[in-house]
């Protein structure tokens, strides 16, 4: 449902996909789309809770499909992972967003770029060096990059991922633990992982004002993150009430439809 809400956002003038559209892409469709450059980054702002200044953007993959409109990542990321296309996809998204990041920087907007990494990427020993080379090759520095990694991505082989994470951190990339609270070994991962940011999952934010249990999870996640010296980000902020709540609880940054939907670079707010 999130997906459909995102792809039918009125701020996305290119959207033609409708909720309920039955497009099920195949591996060869996706392969062709990658070759044609139809997989592109969208950008959603991350804002400071206290000032509402835009501090960064999360890069979210979209498939600009000639027949099916704008297709969201839930329809093709799992396919890409299964069919061995995720590396190419990730490379393309990263390259395009680094180019855009450099354009913003040249315009005097040093926006941090938050990139989503697949669990599979965390198994590549050369990821840290590779990424550093690309980032510097585009005239950016690793301090400007936040790597968002979901708890479930870490769960599959935590000790191997931990090694990669440590090397990424040594190269000064910021590391965010995404969808916090939805994995099963969050506390261990948080304690031992070299994270710099904790991103509270939107499912808890969505229910926090109606349900005591979700509120308790949001509140204790914020406290935990702060005690561990992490930047705490709330995602899925859709109302001013939710914004008030996370400000009151002490979140540093916020992201959500209230503050800005994912859009193409050209439509990004000035
Ligand atoms: P995520 O990293 O947890 O991203 C947040 C999702 O929530 C995005 O969905 C975003 O559009 C949506 N969202 C943002 N604000 C709101 C809000 O206020 N309300 C609601 N209901 N939803 C909101 P999206 O773009 O469909 O992405 C879905 C997932 O696909 C992402 O979840 C991420 O795990 C994955 N993904 C996206 N791009 C990439 C990519 O380039 N590489 C990889 N490996 N995964 C990606
Ligand atoms: Ca994310
Ligand atoms: Ca998330
Ligand atoms: Ca998610």
Coordinates of C-alpha atoms and ligand atoms in Angstrom, one line a residue:
X1 CA 0.0 0.0 0.0
X2 CA 2.9 2.4 0.8
X3 CA 4.2 1.6 -2.6
X4 CA 1.0 2.6 -4.3
X5 CA 0.6 5.7 -2.3
X6 CA 4.2 6.7 -3.3
X7 CA 3.8 6.0 -7.0
X8 CA 0.5 7.8 -7.3
X9 CA 1.7 10.8 -5.5
X10 CA 0.3 14.0 -7.1
X11 CA 3.7 15.6 -7.0
X12 CA 5.0 13.0 -9.5
X13 CA 3.8 14.3 -12.8
X14 CA 5.2 11.3 -14.7
X15 CA 3.1 8.8 -12.8
X16 CA 0.6 6.8 -14.7
X17 CA 0.7 3.5 -12.8
X18 CA -2.6 3.0 -11.0
X19 CA -3.3 1.1 -7.8
X20 CA -4.2 -2.4 -8.7
X21 CA -2.3 -2.4 -12.0
X22 CA -1.3 -6.0 -12.6
X23 CA 2.2 -5.6 -14.1
X24 CA 4.5 -8.4 -13.0
X25 CA 7.9 -7.8 -14.6
X26 CA 10.2 -10.6 -15.7
X27 CA 14.0 -10.8 -15.4
X28 CA 14.3 -10.0 -19.1
X29 CA 12.0 -7.0 -18.7
X30 CA 14.2 -5.7 -15.9
X31 CA 17.4 -6.5 -17.8
X32 CA 16.2 -4.5 -20.8
X33 CA 15.1 -1.6 -18.5
X34 CA 18.6 -1.5 -17.0
X35 CA 20.1 -1.5 -20.5
X36 CA 17.7 1.3 -21.6
X37 CA 18.4 3.5 -18.5
X38 CA 14.8 3.2 -17.3
X39 CA 15.8 2.6 -13.7
X40 CA 16.2 6.0 -12.1
X41 CA 16.7 7.6 -8.7
X42 CA 13.9 9.5 -7.0
X43 CA 14.8 11.7 -4.0
X44 CA 12.9 12.2 -0.7
X45 CA 14.0 15.0 1.6
X46 CA 15.3 14.3 5.2
X47 CA 14.7 17.4 7.4
X48 CA 16.0 18.6 10.7
X49 CA 13.1 18.3 13.2
X50 CA 14.0 21.6 15.0
X51 CA 14.6 23.9 12.0
X52 CA 12.8 21.9 9.1
X53 CA 15.8 22.7 6.9
X54 CA 16.5 19.9 4.4
X55 CA 19.7 18.1 5.5
X56 CA 19.7 15.3 3.0
X57 CA 17.9 13.1 0.6
X58 CA 17.1 9.4 0.5
X59 CA 17.6 7.9 -2.9
X60 CA 14.7 5.6 -3.8
X61 CA 14.8 3.6 -7.0
X62 CA 12.0 3.9 -9.6
X63 CA 11.4 2.2 -12.9
X64 CA 10.1 4.6 -15.5
X65 CA 8.2 2.1 -17.6
X66 CA 7.1 3.1 -21.1
X67 CA 3.8 1.2 -20.8
X68 CA 3.2 0.9 -17.1
X69 CA 4.2 4.3 -15.8
X70 CA 6.3 4.7 -12.6
X71 CA 6.9 1.3 -11.0
X72 CA 8.0 1.3 -7.3
X73 CA 10.9 -0.7 -5.9
X74 CA 8.8 -3.3 -4.2
X75 CA 8.0 -4.6 -7.6
X76 CA 11.5 -5.0 -8.9
X77 CA 14.2 -5.0 -6.1
X78 CA 13.3 -8.5 -4.9
X79 CA 13.3 -9.6 -8.6
X80 CA 16.7 -8.0 -9.1
X81 CA 18.1 -9.8 -6.1
X82 CA 16.7 -13.1 -7.2
X83 CA 17.9 -12.8 -10.8
X84 CA 21.4 -11.6 -10.2
X85 CA 20.6 -8.0 -11.4
X86 CA 20.9 -6.2 -8.1
X87 CA 24.5 -5.3 -8.6
X88 CA 23.9 -3.6 -11.9
X89 CA 20.9 -1.9 -10.6
X90 CA 22.6 -0.6 -7.5
X91 CA 25.6 0.6 -9.6
X92 CA 23.3 2.6 -11.9
X93 CA 21.3 4.1 -9.1
X94 CA 24.4 5.1 -7.1
X95 CA 26.1 6.6 -10.2
X96 CA 23.1 8.7 -11.2
X97 CA 22.6 9.9 -7.6
X98 CA 26.3 10.8 -7.2
X99 CA 26.1 12.9 -10.3
X100 CA 23.0 14.6 -8.9
X101 CA 24.7 15.0 -5.5
X102 CA 27.6 16.8 -7.2
X103 CA 25.1 19.1 -9.0
X104 CA 23.5 20.1 -5.8
X105 CA 26.8 20.7 -4.2
X106 CA 27.8 23.0 -7.1
X107 CA 24.6 24.9 -6.5
X108 CA 25.7 25.4 -2.9
X109 CA 23.4 22.7 -1.4
X110 CA 25.6 20.1 0.3
X111 CA 22.8 17.6 0.7
X112 CA 23.7 14.2 2.2
X113 CA 22.8 11.3 0.0
X114 CA 21.2 8.3 1.7
X115 CA 21.6 5.1 -0.3
X116 CA 19.7 1.9 0.3
X117 CA 22.0 -1.2 0.2
X118 CA 20.7 -4.7 -0.5
X119 CA 21.7 -7.5 1.9
X120 CA 23.6 -9.0 -1.1
X121 CA 25.9 -5.9 -1.4
X122 CA 27.0 -6.5 2.2
X123 CA 28.6 -9.8 1.1
X124 CA 31.0 -8.2 -1.3
X125 CA 34.4 -7.7 0.4
X126 CA 35.4 -5.0 -2.2
X127 CA 32.3 -2.9 -1.5
X128 CA 34.0 -0.4 0.8
X129 CA 36.9 0.3 -1.6
X130 CA 34.6 0.2 -4.6
X131 CA 32.2 2.7 -3.2
X132 CA 34.9 5.0 -2.0
X133 CA 36.4 5.1 -5.5
X134 CA 33.1 5.9 -7.1
X135 CA 32.2 8.6 -4.6
X136 CA 35.5 10.3 -4.9
X137 CA 35.5 9.8 -8.7
X138 CA 32.3 11.9 -8.8
X139 CA 33.9 14.6 -6.7
X140 CA 32.1 13.8 -3.4
X141 CA 33.4 12.6 -0.1
X142 CA 32.2 9.7 2.0
X143 CA 31.1 12.0 4.8
X144 CA 28.3 13.1 2.4
X145 CA 27.0 9.6 2.0
X146 CA 24.7 7.7 4.4
X147 CA 24.3 4.0 3.8
X148 CA 20.9 2.7 4.9
X149 CA 20.9 -1.0 5.8
X150 CA 17.9 -2.8 7.1
X151 CA 18.0 -5.0 10.1
X152 CA 16.9 -8.0 8.0
X153 CA 19.8 -7.5 5.7
X154 CA 22.1 -7.8 8.7
X155 CA 20.4 -10.8 10.2
X156 CA 21.4 -13.3 7.5
X157 CA 25.1 -13.3 8.4
X158 CA 25.8 -10.7 11.0
X159 CA 29.5 -11.4 11.6
X160 CA 30.3 -11.2 7.8
X161 CA 28.2 -8.0 7.5
X162 CA 29.9 -6.6 10.6
X163 CA 33.2 -6.9 8.9
X164 CA 32.1 -5.0 5.8
X165 CA 30.3 -2.4 8.0
X166 CA 33.4 -1.8 10.0
X167 CA 35.4 -1.2 6.8
X168 CA 32.8 1.2 5.4
X169 CA 32.9 3.1 8.6
X170 CA 36.7 3.2 8.6
X171 CA 36.3 4.9 5.2
X172 CA 34.0 7.5 6.8
X173 CA 30.7 6.5 5.3
X174 CA 27.8 7.2 7.7
X175 CA 25.8 4.0 8.5
X176 CA 22.1 4.0 9.2
X177 CA 20.2 1.1 10.6
X178 CA 16.9 1.2 8.6
X179 CA 13.5 -0.1 9.6
X180 CA 14.6 -0.2 13.2
X181 CA 12.4 -2.4 15.4
X182 CA 11.2 -4.8 12.7
X183 CA 14.2 -7.2 12.8
X184 CA 14.6 -9.9 15.4
X185 CA 18.1 -9.2 16.8
X186 CA 18.1 -5.4 16.8
X187 CA 19.8 -4.8 20.1
X188 CA 22.8 -7.0 19.4
X189 CA 23.2 -5.4 16.0
X190 CA 22.9 -2.0 17.4
X191 CA 25.4 -2.7 20.1
X192 CA 28.0 -4.2 17.9
X193 CA 27.5 -2.5 14.6
X194 CA 29.4 0.8 13.9
X195 CA 26.2 2.7 13.1
X196 CA 25.9 6.5 13.1
X197 CA 22.1 6.7 12.7
X198 CA 19.0 4.9 13.8
X199 CA 15.9 5.1 11.6
X200 CA 12.6 4.2 13.3
X201 CA 10.3 2.2 11.1
X202 CA 7.3 4.0 9.7
X203 CA 4.9 1.2 10.9
X204 CA 5.5 2.4 14.5
X205 CA 5.2 6.0 13.7
X206 CA 1.9 5.4 11.9
X207 CA 0.3 3.9 15.0
X208 CA 2.1 5.8 17.8
X209 CA -0.7 8.3 18.4
X210 CA -3.4 5.6 18.6
X211 CA -1.7 2.7 20.2
X212 CA 0.2 2.6 23.5
X213 CA 2.5 -0.3 22.3
X214 CA 3.7 1.6 19.2
X215 CA 4.2 4.7 21.2
X216 CA 6.3 2.8 23.7
X217 CA 8.5 1.4 20.9
X218 CA 9.0 4.8 19.3
X219 CA 9.8 6.4 22.7
X220 CA 12.3 3.7 23.8
X221 CA 13.9 3.6 20.3
X222 CA 14.6 7.3 20.5
X223 CA 16.1 7.0 24.0
X224 CA 18.1 4.0 23.0
X225 CA 19.5 5.7 19.9
X226 CA 20.4 8.9 21.8
X227 CA 22.0 7.0 24.6
X228 CA 24.2 5.2 22.1
X229 CA 25.1 8.5 20.5
X230 CA 23.3 8.0 17.2
X231 CA 21.4 10.4 15.1
X232 CA 17.7 9.4 15.4
X233 CA 15.5 9.7 12.3
X234 CA 11.7 9.1 12.2
X235 CA 10.3 8.0 8.8
X236 CA 6.7 8.0 7.6
X237 CA 5.8 11.4 9.1
X238 CA 2.4 12.2 7.5
X239 CA 0.8 14.6 10.1
X240 CA 1.8 17.7 12.2
X241 CA 0.7 15.6 15.2
X242 CA 3.3 13.0 14.4
X243 CA 5.8 15.8 13.9
X244 CA 5.0 17.3 17.3
X245 CA 5.3 13.9 18.9
X246 CA 8.8 13.1 17.5
X247 CA 10.0 16.6 18.3
X248 CA 8.8 16.1 21.9
X249 CA 10.5 12.7 22.1
X250 CA 13.8 14.2 20.8
X251 CA 14.2 12.8 17.2
X252 CA 16.9 14.7 15.2
X253 CA 15.5 14.2 11.7
X254 CA 12.3 13.4 10.0
X255 CA 11.1 12.2 6.7
X256 CA 7.6 11.6 5.3
X257 CA 4.8 12.7 3.0
X258 CA 4.1 15.7 5.2
X259 CA 7.6 17.1 4.6
X260 CA 8.2 15.9 1.0
X261 CA 7.4 13.0 -1.2
X262 CA 10.0 11.1 -3.3
X263 CA 10.4 13.1 -6.6
X264 CA 12.6 13.1 -9.7
X265 CA 15.7 15.4 -9.4
X266 CA 14.0 18.1 -11.5
X267 CA 11.0 18.3 -9.2
X268 CA 13.1 18.5 -6.0
X269 CA 12.1 21.5 -3.9
X270 CA 14.5 24.5 -4.2
Ligands
LIG1 P1 12.7 2.1 2.8 O1 14.2 2.3 2.7 O2 12.2 1.9 4.2 O3 12.1 3.5 2.3 C1 10.9 4.1 2.8 C2 9.7 3.9 2.0 O4 8.6 4.6 2.6 C3 9.8 4.4 0.5 O5 9.0 3.5 -0.3 C4 9.1 5.8 0.6 O6 8.6 6.2 -0.6 C5 8.0 5.5 1.6 N1 7.6 6.6 2.4 C6 8.3 7.8 2.6 N2 7.5 8.7 3.3 C7 6.3 8.0 3.6 C8 5.2 8.4 4.4 O7 5.1 9.5 4.9 N3 4.2 7.5 4.4 C9 4.3 6.3 3.8 N4 3.2 5.4 3.9 N5 5.4 5.9 3.1 C10 6.4 6.8 3.0 P2 9.5 3.0 -1.7 O8 10.2 4.2 -2.4 O9 8.4 2.3 -2.3 O10 10.7 2.0 -1.3 C11 10.4 0.8 -0.7 C12 11.6 0.1 -0.3 O11 12.4 -0.4 -1.4 C13 12.6 0.9 0.5 O12 12.1 1.0 1.9 C14 13.9 0.2 0.4 O13 14.0 -0.9 1.3 C15 13.7 -0.4 -1.0 N6 14.5 0.4 -2.0 C16 14.2 1.6 -2.6 N7 15.2 2.0 -3.4 C17 16.2 1.1 -3.3 C18 17.5 0.9 -3.9 O14 18.0 1.7 -4.7 N8 18.2 -0.2 -3.6 C19 17.7 -1.1 -2.7 N9 18.5 -2.2 -2.4 N10 16.5 -1.0 -2.1 C20 15.8 0.1 -2.4
LIG2 CA1 15.8 3.4 3.5
LIG3 CA1 12.8 2.5 6.3
LIG4 CA1 11.1 -0.3 4.7

